[in-house]
Backbone as JSON Lines, residues from 0, in Angstrom:
{"i":0,"aa":"F","n":[-148.65,186.75,-73.37],"ca":[-148.25,185.4,-73.03],"c":[-147.71,184.71,-74.27]}
{"i":1,"aa":"S","n":[-146.63,184.0,-74.08],"ca":[-146.04,183.29,-75.2],"c":[-146.97,182.2,-75.7]}
{"i":2,"aa":"G","n":[-147.54,181.42,-74.74],"ca":[-148.36,180.28,-75.12],"c":[-149.85,180.53,-75.06]}
{"i":3,"aa":"G","n":[-150.28,181.67,-74.57],"ca":[-151.7,181.97,-74.47],"c":[-152.26,181.63,-73.1]}
{"i":4,"aa":"L","n":[-153.1,182.5,-72.61],"ca":[-153.75,182.3,-71.31],"c":[-154.98,181.42,-71.52]}
{"i":5,"aa":"S","n":[-155.06,180.31,-70.8],"ca":[-156.2,179.42,-70.94],"c":[-157.04,179.3,-69.67]}
{"i":6,"aa":"R","n":[-156.56,179.85,-68.55],"ca":[-157.34,179.84,-67.31],"c":[-156.81,180.93,-66.39]}
{"i":7,"aa":"G","n":[-157.76,181.63,-65.78],"ca":[-157.4,182.6,-64.76],"c":[-157.17,183.99,-65.31]}
{"i":8,"aa":"P","n":[-156.64,184.85,-64.45],"ca":[-156.08,184.56,-63.14],"c":[-157.16,184.35,-62.08]}
{"i":9,"aa":"Y","n":[-156.76,183.67,-60.99],"ca":[-157.65,183.52,-59.85],"c":[-156.82,183.56,-58.57]}
{"i":10,"aa":"L","n":[-157.5,183.91,-57.47],"ca":[-156.84,184.26,-56.21],"c":[-157.07,183.19,-55.15]}
{"i":11,"aa":"Q","n":[-156.01,182.85,-54.42],"ca":[-156.05,181.81,-53.4],"c":[-155.33,182.25,-52.14]}
{"i":12,"aa":"I","n":[-155.7,181.64,-51.03],"ca":[-155.01,181.78,-49.74],"c":[-154.69,183.24,-49.43]}
{"i":13,"aa":"G","n":[-155.69,184.09,-49.5],"ca":[-155.49,185.49,-49.16],"c":[-155.34,185.66,-47.66]}
{"i":14,"aa":"G","n":[-154.38,186.46,-47.25],"ca":[-154.15,186.73,-45.84],"c":[-154.0,188.22,-45.62]}
{"i":15,"aa":"Q","n":[-153.51,188.58,-44.45],"ca":[-153.32,190.0,-44.13],"c":[-152.18,190.62,-44.94]}
{"i":16,"aa":"T","n":[-151.15,189.84,-45.22],"ca":[-149.98,190.39,-45.91],"c":[-149.54,189.53,-47.1]}
{"i":17,"aa":"E","n":[-150.39,188.58,-47.54],"ca":[-149.98,187.68,-48.61],"c":[-151.18,187.18,-49.39]}
{"i":18,"aa":"I","n":[-150.89,186.68,-50.6],"ca":[-151.91,186.08,-51.44],"c":[-151.21,185.18,-52.47]}
{"i":19,"aa":"T","n":[-151.94,184.2,-52.98],"ca":[-151.46,183.36,-54.07],"c":[-152.27,183.68,-55.32]}
{"i":20,"aa":"I","n":[-151.57,183.92,-56.42],"ca":[-152.22,184.2,-57.7],"c":[-151.88,183.05,-58.64]}
{"i":21,"aa":"R","n":[-152.93,182.47,-59.24],"ca":[-152.75,181.31,-60.11],"c":[-153.32,181.59,-61.49]}
{"i":22,"aa":"W","n":[-152.77,180.91,-62.51],"ca":[-153.31,180.92,-63.86],"c":[-152.72,179.77,-64.65]}
{"i":23,"aa":"R","n":[-153.29,179.52,-65.81],"ca":[-152.83,178.44,-66.69],"c":[-152.54,179.0,-68.07]}
{"i":24,"aa":"T","n":[-151.45,178.51,-68.68],"ca":[-151.12,178.87,-70.05],"c":[-151.11,177.61,-70.91]}
{"i":25,"aa":"T","n":[-151.29,177.79,-72.2],"ca":[-151.33,176.64,-73.11],"c":[-149.95,176.07,-73.39]}
{"i":26,"aa":"A","n":[-148.91,176.85,-73.18],"ca":[-147.53,176.37,-73.33],"c":[-146.75,176.71,-72.07]}
{"i":27,"aa":"A","n":[-145.72,175.94,-71.78],"ca":[-144.9,176.18,-70.59],"c":[-144.11,177.47,-70.75]}
{"i":28,"aa":"E","n":[-144.13,178.29,-69.71],"ca":[-143.36,179.53,-69.7],"c":[-143.13,179.94,-68.25]}
{"i":29,"aa":"N","n":[-142.24,180.91,-68.04],"ca":[-141.98,181.36,-66.69],"c":[-143.12,182.27,-66.21]}
{"i":30,"aa":"S","n":[-143.08,182.66,-64.95],"ca":[-144.19,183.39,-64.34],"c":[-143.75,184.74,-63.8]}
{"i":31,"aa":"R","n":[-144.63,185.73,-63.96],"ca":[-144.36,187.06,-63.43],"c":[-145.68,187.7,-62.99]}
{"i":32,"aa":"V","n":[-145.7,188.25,-61.79],"ca":[-146.83,189.02,-61.27],"c":[-146.32,190.4,-60.92]}
{"i":33,"aa":"E","n":[-147.06,191.42,-61.36],"ca":[-146.77,192.81,-60.99],"c":[-147.99,193.35,-60.27]}
{"i":34,"aa":"L","n":[-147.77,194.1,-59.18],"ca":[-148.91,194.64,-58.44],"c":[-148.56,195.93,-57.74]}
{"i":35,"aa":"G","n":[-149.62,196.68,-57.43],"ca":[-149.47,197.95,-56.73],"c":[-150.81,198.44,-56.24]}
{"i":36,"aa":"T","n":[-150.8,199.47,-55.4],"ca":[-152.03,199.98,-54.8],"c":[-152.71,201.05,-55.66]}
{"i":37,"aa":"V","n":[-152.09,201.43,-56.76],"ca":[-152.67,202.4,-57.69],"c":[-152.89,201.7,-59.02]}
{"i":38,"aa":"Y","n":[-154.11,201.79,-59.55],"ca":[-154.42,201.11,-60.81],"c":[-153.48,201.58,-61.92]}
{"i":39,"aa":"G","n":[-152.9,200.61,-62.63],"ca":[-152.0,200.91,-63.74],"c":[-150.56,201.11,-63.35]}
{"i":40,"aa":"T","n":[-150.27,201.1,-62.06],"ca":[-148.9,201.26,-61.56],"c":[-148.56,200.03,-60.74]}
{"i":41,"aa":"Y","n":[-147.52,199.29,-61.16],"ca":[-147.24,197.99,-60.57],"c":[-145.78,197.91,-60.11]}
{"i":42,"aa":"P","n":[-145.43,198.56,-58.99],"ca":[-144.02,198.58,-58.57],"c":[-143.51,197.27,-57.96]}
{"i":43,"aa":"T","n":[-144.4,196.44,-57.42],"ca":[-143.99,195.18,-56.8],"c":[-144.0,194.08,-57.85]}
{"i":44,"aa":"V","n":[-142.89,193.36,-57.96],"ca":[-142.75,192.31,-58.97],"c":[-142.31,191.02,-58.29]}
{"i":45,"aa":"V","n":[-143.01,189.92,-58.63],"ca":[-142.65,188.6,-58.12],"c":[-142.53,187.68,-59.33]}
{"i":46,"aa":"T","n":[-141.43,186.93,-59.4],"ca":[-141.2,186.07,-60.56],"c":[-140.86,184.65,-60.13]}
{"i":47,"aa":"D","n":[-141.01,183.74,-61.08],"ca":[-140.57,182.37,-60.92],"c":[-140.04,181.93,-62.28]}
{"i":48,"aa":"A","n":[-138.79,181.52,-62.33],"ca":[-138.12,181.19,-63.59],"c":[-138.53,179.83,-64.15]}
{"i":49,"aa":"S","n":[-139.23,179.02,-63.37],"ca":[-139.63,177.69,-63.83],"c":[-140.6,177.79,-65.0]}
{"i":50,"aa":"N","n":[-140.39,176.99,-66.02],"ca":[-141.31,176.95,-67.15],"c":[-142.42,175.94,-66.86]}
{"i":51,"aa":"V","n":[-143.64,176.45,-66.69],"ca":[-144.79,175.63,-66.31],"c":[-146.03,176.1,-67.07]}
{"i":52,"aa":"T","n":[-147.06,175.27,-67.05],"ca":[-148.36,175.7,-67.58],"c":[-149.32,176.06,-66.45]}
{"i":53,"aa":"E","n":[-149.14,175.46,-65.28],"ca":[-149.94,175.81,-64.09],"c":[-149.09,176.75,-63.23]}
{"i":54,"aa":"H","n":[-149.4,178.02,-63.28],"ca":[-148.61,179.05,-62.61],"c":[-149.17,179.33,-61.22]}
{"i":55,"aa":"V","n":[-148.29,179.3,-60.22],"ca":[-148.67,179.54,-58.84],"c":[-147.63,180.49,-58.24]}
{"i":56,"aa":"I","n":[-148.04,181.73,-58.01],"ca":[-147.13,182.73,-57.46],"c":[-147.63,183.19,-56.1]}
{"i":57,"aa":"R","n":[-146.79,183.03,-55.09],"ca":[-147.11,183.49,-53.73],"c":[-146.49,184.86,-53.54]}
{"i":58,"aa":"V","n":[-147.32,185.83,-53.21],"ca":[-146.86,187.2,-52.97],"c":[-146.94,187.46,-51.47]}
{"i":59,"aa":"T","n":[-145.85,187.95,-50.88],"ca":[-145.81,188.24,-49.44],"c":[-145.36,189.69,-49.24]}
{"i":60,"aa":"G","n":[-145.39,190.13,-47.98],"ca":[-144.91,191.47,-47.65],"c":[-145.87,192.58,-48.02]}
{"i":61,"aa":"L","n":[-147.16,192.27,-48.16],"ca":[-148.16,193.27,-48.52],"c":[-148.64,194.02,-47.28]}
{"i":62,"aa":"S","n":[-149.3,195.13,-47.49],"ca":[-149.87,195.91,-46.38],"c":[-151.2,195.31,-45.96]}
{"i":63,"aa":"I","n":[-151.5,195.41,-44.68],"ca":[-152.75,194.89,-44.14],"c":[-153.92,195.75,-44.61]}
{"i":64,"aa":"D","n":[-155.02,195.1,-44.97],"ca":[-156.27,195.76,-45.35],"c":[-156.06,196.82,-46.44]}
{"i":65,"aa":"A","n":[-155.34,196.43,-47.47],"ca":[-155.03,197.36,-48.57],"c":[-155.49,196.75,-49.89]}
{"i":66,"aa":"K","n":[-155.98,197.6,-50.77],"ca":[-156.42,197.14,-52.09],"c":[-155.25,197.2,-53.07]}
{"i":67,"aa":"Y","n":[-155.03,196.1,-53.77],"ca":[-153.96,195.99,-54.76],"c":[-154.54,195.67,-56.12]}
{"i":68,"aa":"Y","n":[-153.96,196.26,-57.14],"ca":[-154.25,195.89,-58.53],"c":[-153.07,195.07,-59.02]}
{"i":69,"aa":"Y","n":[-153.34,194.12,-59.9],"ca":[-152.26,193.24,-60.35],"c":[-152.44,192.87,-61.81]}
{"i":70,"aa":"R","n":[-151.36,192.37,-62.39],"ca":[-151.41,191.77,-63.72],"c":[-150.41,190.62,-63.76]}
{"i":71,"aa":"I","n":[-150.62,189.73,-64.71],"ca":[-149.8,188.52,-64.8],"c":[-149.14,188.45,-66.17]}
{"i":72,"aa":"G","n":[-148.13,187.6,-66.25],"ca":[-147.44,187.41,-67.53],"c":[-146.19,186.59,-67.34]}
{"i":73,"aa":"N","n":[-145.18,186.94,-68.14],"ca":[-143.9,186.25,-68.05],"c":[-142.78,187.27,-68.25]}
{"i":74,"aa":"S","n":[-141.56,186.82,-68.39],"ca":[-140.42,187.73,-68.44],"c":[-140.39,188.59,-69.7]}
{"i":75,"aa":"T","n":[-141.19,188.24,-70.71],"ca":[-141.17,189.02,-71.96],"c":[-142.51,189.66,-72.31]}
{"i":76,"aa":"A","n":[-143.6,189.24,-71.68],"ca":[-144.92,189.79,-72.03],"c":[-145.83,189.82,-70.82]}
{"i":77,"aa":"M","n":[-146.47,190.98,-70.6],"ca":[-147.41,191.15,-69.48],"c":[-148.79,191.53,-70.02]}
{"i":78,"aa":"Q","n":[-149.81,191.21,-69.24],"ca":[-151.16,191.65,-69.57],"c":[-151.22,193.17,-69.58]}
{"i":79,"aa":"L","n":[-152.19,193.7,-70.32],"ca":[-152.52,195.11,-70.2],"c":[-153.23,195.31,-68.87]}
{"i":80,"aa":"P","n":[-153.2,196.49,-68.28],"ca":[-153.94,196.72,-67.04],"c":[-155.42,196.38,-67.2]}
{"i":81,"aa":"D","n":[-155.99,195.76,-66.18],"ca":[-157.4,195.37,-66.16],"c":[-157.97,195.84,-64.84]}
{"i":82,"aa":"A","n":[-158.93,196.75,-64.88],"ca":[-159.49,197.33,-63.66],"c":[-160.21,196.3,-62.8]}
{"i":83,"aa":"N","n":[-160.55,195.14,-63.36],"ca":[-161.22,194.09,-62.59],"c":[-160.25,193.16,-61.88]}
{"i":84,"aa":"Q","n":[-158.95,193.33,-62.11],"ca":[-157.96,192.48,-61.46],"c":[-157.41,193.2,-60.23]}
{"i":85,"aa":"Y","n":[-158.0,192.86,-59.1],"ca":[-157.61,193.48,-57.83],"c":[-157.97,192.53,-56.69]}
{"i":86,"aa":"F","n":[-157.46,192.83,-55.52],"ca":[-157.85,192.13,-54.29],"c":[-157.54,193.07,-53.13]}
{"i":87,"aa":"T","n":[-158.18,192.8,-52.0],"ca":[-157.91,193.54,-50.78],"c":[-157.41,192.55,-49.74]}
{"i":88,"aa":"T","n":[-156.27,192.84,-49.14],"ca":[-155.74,191.96,-48.09],"c":[-156.66,192.02,-46.88]}
{"i":89,"aa":"L","n":[-156.57,191.01,-46.04],"ca":[-157.44,190.93,-44.88],"c":[-157.07,192.0,-43.85]}
{"i":90,"aa":"P","n":[-158.05,192.44,-43.08],"ca":[-157.79,193.47,-42.08],"c":[-157.11,192.91,-40.83]}
{"i":91,"aa":"A","n":[-156.69,193.81,-39.96],"ca":[-156.11,193.41,-38.68],"c":[-157.15,192.67,-37.86]}
{"i":92,"aa":"S","n":[-156.7,191.84,-36.94],"ca":[-157.62,191.02,-36.14],"c":[-158.55,191.85,-35.26]}
{"i":93,"aa":"N","n":[-158.17,193.09,-34.96],"ca":[-159.02,193.94,-34.13],"c":[-159.83,194.95,-34.96]}
{"i":94,"aa":"T","n":[-160.02,194.66,-36.24],"ca":[-160.74,195.59,-37.1],"c":[-162.17,195.79,-36.63]}
{"i":95,"aa":"T","n":[-162.71,196.96,-36.89],"ca":[-164.12,197.22,-36.6],"c":[-164.94,197.32,-37.87]}
{"i":96,"aa":"R","n":[-164.3,197.16,-39.04],"ca":[-165.05,197.21,-40.29],"c":[-165.77,195.89,-40.53]}
{"i":97,"aa":"K","n":[-166.79,195.94,-41.36],"ca":[-167.53,194.73,-41.69],"c":[-166.65,193.77,-42.49]}
{"i":98,"aa":"I","n":[-166.79,192.5,-42.21],"ca":[-166.14,191.45,-42.98],"c":[-167.23,190.82,-43.83]}
{"i":99,"aa":"R","n":[-167.03,190.8,-45.14],"ca":[-168.04,190.27,-46.05],"c":[-167.56,188.94,-46.63]}
{"i":100,"aa":"I","n":[-168.42,187.94,-46.52],"ca":[-168.1,186.61,-47.02],"c":[-169.27,186.14,-47.88]}
{"i":101,"aa":"T","n":[-168.96,185.6,-49.05],"ca":[-169.98,184.99,-49.88],"c":[-169.67,183.5,-50.0]}
{"i":102,"aa":"A","n":[-170.71,182.7,-50.05],"ca":[-170.54,181.25,-50.14],"c":[-171.4,180.7,-51.28]}
{"i":103,"aa":"F","n":[-170.78,179.89,-52.13],"ca":[-171.49,179.24,-53.24],"c":[-171.44,177.74,-53.01]}
{"i":104,"aa":"G","n":[-172.58,177.09,-53.08],"ca":[-172.64,175.64,-53.0],"c":[-173.16,175.07,-54.31]}
{"i":105,"aa":"D","n":[-172.62,173.94,-54.71],"ca":[-173.08,173.27,-55.93],"c":[-173.07,174.21,-57.13]}
{"i":106,"aa":"C","n":[-171.98,174.93,-57.29],"ca":[-171.93,175.94,-58.36],"c":[-171.3,175.4,-59.64]}
{"i":107,"aa":"G","n":[-171.14,174.08,-59.74],"ca":[-170.44,173.49,-60.87],"c":[-171.26,173.27,-62.12]}
{"i":108,"aa":"R","n":[-172.33,174.03,-62.28],"ca":[-173.11,174.06,-63.52],"c":[-173.9,172.78,-63.77]}
{"i":109,"aa":"N","n":[-174.43,172.2,-62.7],"ca":[-175.35,171.09,-62.88],"c":[-176.63,171.59,-63.55]}
{"i":110,"aa":"S","n":[-176.98,172.86,-63.27],"ca":[-178.12,173.51,-63.93],"c":[-177.63,174.84,-64.47]}
{"i":111,"aa":"A","n":[-177.45,174.93,-65.78],"ca":[-176.9,176.14,-66.39],"c":[-177.79,177.36,-66.14]}
{"i":112,"aa":"A","n":[-179.1,177.2,-66.3],"ca":[-180.01,178.33,-66.11],"c":[-179.98,178.82,-64.67]}
{"i":113,"aa":"Y","n":[-179.97,177.88,-63.72],"ca":[-179.95,178.25,-62.31],"c":[-178.66,178.96,-61.95]}
{"i":114,"aa":"Q","n":[-177.54,178.46,-62.45],"ca":[-176.26,179.09,-62.16],"c":[-176.2,180.49,-62.77]}
{"i":115,"aa":"D","n":[-176.62,180.65,-64.01],"ca":[-176.6,181.96,-64.66],"c":[-177.46,182.96,-63.89]}
{"i":116,"aa":"N","n":[-178.65,182.54,-63.46],"ca":[-179.54,183.43,-62.71],"c":[-178.91,183.83,-61.38]}
{"i":117,"aa":"N","n":[-178.31,182.87,-60.69],"ca":[-177.67,183.17,-59.41],"c":[-176.5,184.13,-59.58]}
{"i":118,"aa":"L","n":[-175.7,183.93,-60.62],"ca":[-174.57,184.82,-60.86],"c":[-175.04,186.24,-61.15]}
{"i":119,"aa":"T","n":[-176.07,186.37,-61.97],"ca":[-176.62,187.7,-62.28],"c":[-177.17,188.36,-61.02]}
{"i":120,"aa":"N","n":[-177.91,187.6,-60.22],"ca":[-178.46,188.16,-58.98],"c":[-177.34,188.58,-58.02]}
{"i":121,"aa":"Y","n":[-176.29,187.78,-57.94],"ca":[-175.18,188.1,-57.05],"c":[-174.45,189.37,-57.51]}
{"i":122,"aa":"Q","n":[-174.2,189.48,-58.81],"ca":[-173.53,190.67,-59.32],"c":[-174.4,191.92,-59.12]}
{"i":123,"aa":"N","n":[-175.7,191.78,-59.28],"ca":[-176.62,192.9,-59.01],"c":[-176.58,193.3,-57.55]}
{"i":124,"aa":"F","n":[-176.49,192.32,-56.65],"ca":[-176.38,192.59,-55.22],"c":[-175.12,193.4,-54.93]}
{"i":125,"aa":"L","n":[-173.99,193.0,-55.5],"ca":[-172.74,193.73,-55.27],"c":[-172.87,195.17,-55.75]}
{"i":126,"aa":"T","n":[-173.41,195.36,-56.95],"ca":[-173.55,196.7,-57.52],"c":[-174.5,197.55,-56.69]}
{"i":127,"aa":"T","n":[-175.65,197.01,-56.34],"ca":[-176.65,197.75,-55.57],"c":[-176.11,198.21,-54.23]}
{"i":128,"aa":"N","n":[-175.25,197.39,-53.62],"ca":[-174.74,197.71,-52.29],"c":[-173.35,198.34,-52.31]}
{"i":129,"aa":"G","n":[-172.85,198.68,-53.5],"ca":[-171.55,199.34,-53.6],"c":[-170.39,198.51,-53.11]}
{"i":130,"aa":"I","n":[-170.46,197.2,-53.32],"ca":[-169.4,196.28,-52.88],"c":[-168.58,195.88,-54.11]}
{"i":131,"aa":"D","n":[-167.28,196.09,-54.05],"ca":[-166.47,195.65,-55.2],"c":[-166.21,194.15,-55.15]}
{"i":132,"aa":"A","n":[-165.89,193.63,-53.97],"ca":[-165.7,192.19,-53.78],"c":[-165.74,191.9,-52.29]}
{"i":133,"aa":"P","n":[-166.19,190.7,-51.9],"ca":[-166.18,190.34,-50.48],"c":[-164.76,190.03,-50.02]}
{"i":134,"aa":"D","n":[-164.6,189.84,-48.72],"ca":[-163.3,189.47,-48.16],"c":[-162.97,188.01,-48.42]}
{"i":135,"aa":"A","n":[-163.99,187.2,-48.67],"ca":[-163.76,185.78,-48.94],"c":[-164.9,185.23,-49.79]}
{"i":136,"aa":"W","n":[-164.53,184.32,-50.69],"ca":[-165.51,183.58,-51.49],"c":[-165.29,182.11,-51.17]}
{"i":137,"aa":"I","n":[-166.24,181.52,-50.47],"ca":[-166.14,180.13,-50.05],"c":[-166.9,179.25,-51.04]}
{"i":138,"aa":"L","n":[-166.25,178.21,-51.52],"ca":[-166.92,177.19,-52.34],"c":[-167.21,176.0,-51.43]}
{"i":139,"aa":"M","n":[-168.48,175.61,-51.37],"ca":[-168.88,174.57,-50.42],"c":[-168.96,173.18,-51.03]}
{"i":140,"aa":"G","n":[-168.38,173.0,-52.22],"ca":[-168.33,171.67,-52.81],"c":[-169.18,171.53,-54.05]}
{"i":141,"aa":"D","n":[-168.93,170.45,-54.8],"ca":[-169.56,170.21,-56.1],"c":[-169.32,171.4,-57.01]}
{"i":142,"aa":"N","n":[-168.05,171.69,-57.17],"ca":[-167.62,172.84,-57.96],"c":[-167.54,172.53,-59.44]}
{"i":143,"aa":"A","n":[-167.63,171.24,-59.8],"ca":[-167.67,170.81,-61.2],"c":[-168.44,169.5,-61.28]}
{"i":144,"aa":"Y","n":[-169.42,169.46,-62.14],"ca":[-170.24,168.25,-62.34],"c":[-169.81,167.55,-63.61]}
{"i":145,"aa":"T","n":[-169.84,166.22,-63.68],"ca":[-170.34,165.34,-62.64],"c":[-169.21,164.51,-62.01]}
{"i":146,"aa":"T","n":[-168.07,164.49,-62.67],"ca":[-166.96,163.68,-62.15],"c":[-165.75,164.5,-61.73]}
{"i":147,"aa":"G","n":[-165.85,165.84,-61.76],"ca":[-164.73,166.68,-61.35],"c":[-163.55,166.62,-62.29]}
{"i":148,"aa":"S","n":[-163.8,166.41,-63.58],"ca":[-162.72,166.31,-64.56],"c":[-162.19,167.68,-64.95]}
{"i":149,"aa":"D","n":[-161.05,167.69,-65.62],"ca":[-160.47,168.95,-66.09],"c":[-161.42,169.67,-67.03]}
{"i":150,"aa":"A","n":[-162.02,168.92,-67.97],"ca":[-162.95,169.54,-68.92],"c":[-164.15,170.15,-68.21]}
{"i":151,"aa":"E","n":[-164.66,169.46,-67.19],"ca":[-165.8,169.99,-66.44],"c":[-165.42,171.23,-65.65]}
{"i":152,"aa":"Y","n":[-164.26,171.23,-65.04],"ca":[-163.82,172.44,-64.33],"c":[-163.65,173.6,-65.31]}
{"i":153,"aa":"T","n":[-163.09,173.33,-66.47],"ca":[-162.88,174.38,-67.46],"c":[-164.21,174.98,-67.9]}
{"i":154,"aa":"S","n":[-165.13,174.14,-68.35],"ca":[-166.38,174.66,-68.91],"c":[-167.4,175.06,-67.86]}
{"i":155,"aa":"N","n":[-167.44,174.37,-66.73],"ca":[-168.52,174.58,-65.75],"c":[-168.14,175.44,-64.56]}
{"i":156,"aa":"F","n":[-166.87,175.79,-64.44],"ca":[-166.46,176.67,-63.34],"c":[-165.57,177.81,-63.84]}
{"i":157,"aa":"F","n":[-164.38,177.5,-64.3],"ca":[-163.44,178.56,-64.65],"c":[-163.95,179.45,-65.79]}
{"i":158,"aa":"N","n":[-164.52,178.86,-66.82],"ca":[-165.02,179.69,-67.92],"c":[-166.23,180.53,-67.53]}
{"i":159,"aa":"I","n":[-167.0,180.07,-66.56],"ca":[-168.19,180.8,-66.12],"c":[-167.79,182.06,-65.35]}
{"i":160,"aa":"Y","n":[-166.79,181.95,-64.5],"ca":[-166.45,183.04,-63.58],"c":[-165.19,183.81,-63.97]}
{"i":161,"aa":"K","n":[-164.56,183.45,-65.1],"ca":[-163.26,184.03,-65.43],"c":[-163.29,185.52,-65.7]}
{"i":162,"aa":"N","n":[-164.36,186.04,-66.24],"ca":[-164.41,187.47,-66.6],"c":[-164.89,188.36,-65.47]}
{"i":163,"aa":"N","n":[-165.22,187.77,-64.33],"ca":[-165.76,188.58,-63.24],"c":[-165.19,188.14,-61.9]}
{"i":164,"aa":"L","n":[-165.8,187.17,-61.24],"ca":[-165.46,186.86,-59.86],"c":[-164.03,186.36,-59.65]}
{"i":165,"aa":"L","n":[-163.55,185.51,-60.54],"ca":[-162.23,184.91,-60.32],"c":[-161.11,185.95,-60.31]}
{"i":166,"aa":"K","n":[-161.3,187.07,-60.96],"ca":[-160.24,188.09,-61.03],"c":[-160.07,188.86,-59.72]}
{"i":167,"aa":"N","n":[-161.11,188.89,-58.88],"ca":[-161.03,189.77,-57.7],"c":[-161.64,189.21,-56.42]}
{"i":168,"aa":"H","n":[-162.15,187.99,-56.44],"ca":[-162.66,187.34,-55.23],"c":[-161.62,186.35,-54.72]}
{"i":169,"aa":"K","n":[-161.17,186.52,-53.49],"ca":[-160.24,185.57,-52.89],"c":[-161.0,184.28,-52.61]}
{"i":170,"aa":"L","n":[-160.53,183.19,-53.19],"ca":[-161.26,181.92,-53.24],"c":[-160.76,180.95,-52.17]}
{"i":171,"aa":"Y","n":[-161.71,180.41,-51.4],"ca":[-161.41,179.41,-50.37],"c":[-162.31,178.2,-50.65]}
{"i":172,"aa":"P","n":[-161.82,177.21,-51.41],"ca":[-162.68,176.1,-51.84],"c":[-162.67,174.91,-50.89]}
{"i":173,"aa":"S","n":[-163.73,174.12,-50.98],"ca":[-163.76,172.8,-50.37],"c":[-164.4,171.85,-51.38]}
{"i":174,"aa":"P","n":[-164.04,170.58,-51.36],"ca":[-164.56,169.63,-52.36],"c":[-165.88,168.99,-51.92]}
{"i":175,"aa":"G","n":[-166.64,168.55,-52.9],"ca":[-167.84,167.75,-52.67],"c":[-167.69,166.42,-53.36]}
{"i":176,"aa":"N","n":[-168.74,165.62,-53.32],"ca":[-168.65,164.29,-53.91],"c":[-168.37,164.32,-55.41]}
{"i":177,"aa":"H","n":[-168.87,165.34,-56.12],"ca":[-168.6,165.41,-57.56],"c":[-167.15,165.8,-57.84]}
{"i":178,"aa":"D","n":[-166.56,166.6,-56.97],"ca":[-165.14,166.94,-57.13],"c":[-164.26,165.7,-56.96]}
{"i":179,"aa":"Y","n":[-164.76,164.72,-56.19],"ca":[-164.06,163.46,-56.0],"c":[-164.51,162.39,-57.0]}
{"i":180,"aa":"G","n":[-165.25,162.8,-58.02],"ca":[-165.69,161.85,-59.03],"c":[-166.67,160.82,-58.51]}
{"i":181,"aa":"N","n":[-167.43,161.18,-57.44],"ca":[-168.38,160.24,-56.83],"c":[-167.72,158.93,-56.41]}
{"i":182,"aa":"N","n":[-166.46,159.01,-56.01],"ca":[-165.71,157.83,-55.62],"c":[-164.98,158.14,-54.31]}
{"i":183,"aa":"A","n":[-165.45,157.54,-53.23],"ca":[-164.87,157.82,-51.91],"c":[-163.38,157.5,-51.86]}
{"i":184,"aa":"G","n":[-162.93,156.55,-52.68],"ca":[-161.52,156.2,-52.69],"c":[-160.62,157.33,-53.13]}
{"i":185,"aa":"N","n":[-161.16,158.24,-53.93],"ca":[-160.37,159.38,-54.4],"c":[-160.05,160.38,-53.29]}
{"i":186,"aa":"K","n":[-160.82,160.34,-52.21],"ca":[-160.54,161.24,-51.1],"c":[-159.16,160.97,-50.52]}
{"i":187,"aa":"A","n":[-158.84,159.69,-50.35],"ca":[-157.54,159.33,-49.77],"c":[-156.41,159.57,-50.76]}
{"i":188,"aa":"L","n":[-156.66,159.37,-52.03],"ca":[-155.6,159.53,-53.04],"c":[-155.22,160.99,-53.26]}
{"i":189,"aa":"R","n":[-156.19,161.88,-53.12],"ca":[-155.98,163.33,-53.3],"c":[-155.31,163.62,-54.65]}
{"i":190,"aa":"N","n":[-155.78,162.96,-55.69],"ca":[-155.18,163.15,-57.01],"c":[-156.2,163.62,-58.05]}
{"i":191,"aa":"M","n":[-157.32,164.14,-57.59],"ca":[-158.34,164.64,-58.5],"c":[-157.94,166.03,-59.01]}
{"i":192,"aa":"P","n":[-158.49,166.48,-60.14],"ca":[-158.18,167.84,-60.62],"c":[-158.37,168.91,-59.55]}
{"i":193,"aa":"Y","n":[-159.37,168.74,-58.69],"ca":[-159.58,169.7,-57.58],"c":[-158.28,169.98,-56.83]}
{"i":194,"aa":"H","n":[-157.51,168.92,-56.54],"ca":[-156.29,169.08,-55.76],"c":[-155.17,169.75,-56.54]}
{"i":195,"aa":"T","n":[-155.26,169.73,-57.85],"ca":[-154.26,170.38,-58.7],"c":[-154.55,171.86,-58.88]}
{"i":196,"aa":"Y","n":[-155.82,172.23,-58.93],"ca":[-156.21,173.59,-59.29],"c":[-156.3,174.56,-58.13]}
{"i":197,"aa":"F","n":[-156.42,174.03,-56.91],"ca":[-156.59,174.91,-55.76],"c":[-155.46,174.73,-54.76]}
{"i":198,"aa":"S","n":[-154.96,175.83,-54.27],"ca":[-153.85,175.79,-53.31],"c":[-154.38,175.54,-51.89]}
């Protein structure tokens, strides 16, 4: 990255044949995502020439219920392959396989010890049961304490999950009162950091 990676990557709006991949850089640059179904081989390329710090790339035309590995970067520099950067598209509506969903509530680090213990227990559960990632990760609100600021999201959410869950869990968030800064008026304005960071 020309300007340095400061957030992400993280996965949004996963569907049967599409997904959104987001990340943040410290300096404005263009966006590039490479992906493929074999680790280390990325034949599909999606780009956006706009120079931005908040990168949002929508990938379409994927295969249903298929595991993809991906990497992010720009027109001149890409990440090295990372075995933890993957996702699986959703299955067909008539699938008979199990659908796995995990839900986190109040995960915005109001209690650091409690959050760390829960994350460790959750990762142990995945390992013990041979699960690489669920089909959906639902956030049930209060994703950053106490006012939902950029600094709180950075330290209390993105930095906590950046090396593990955010790379491979398709994220479906909802806001809580702390995401709205404990101000009901912010709900109507929809201008809180929550609305900027999640698609």
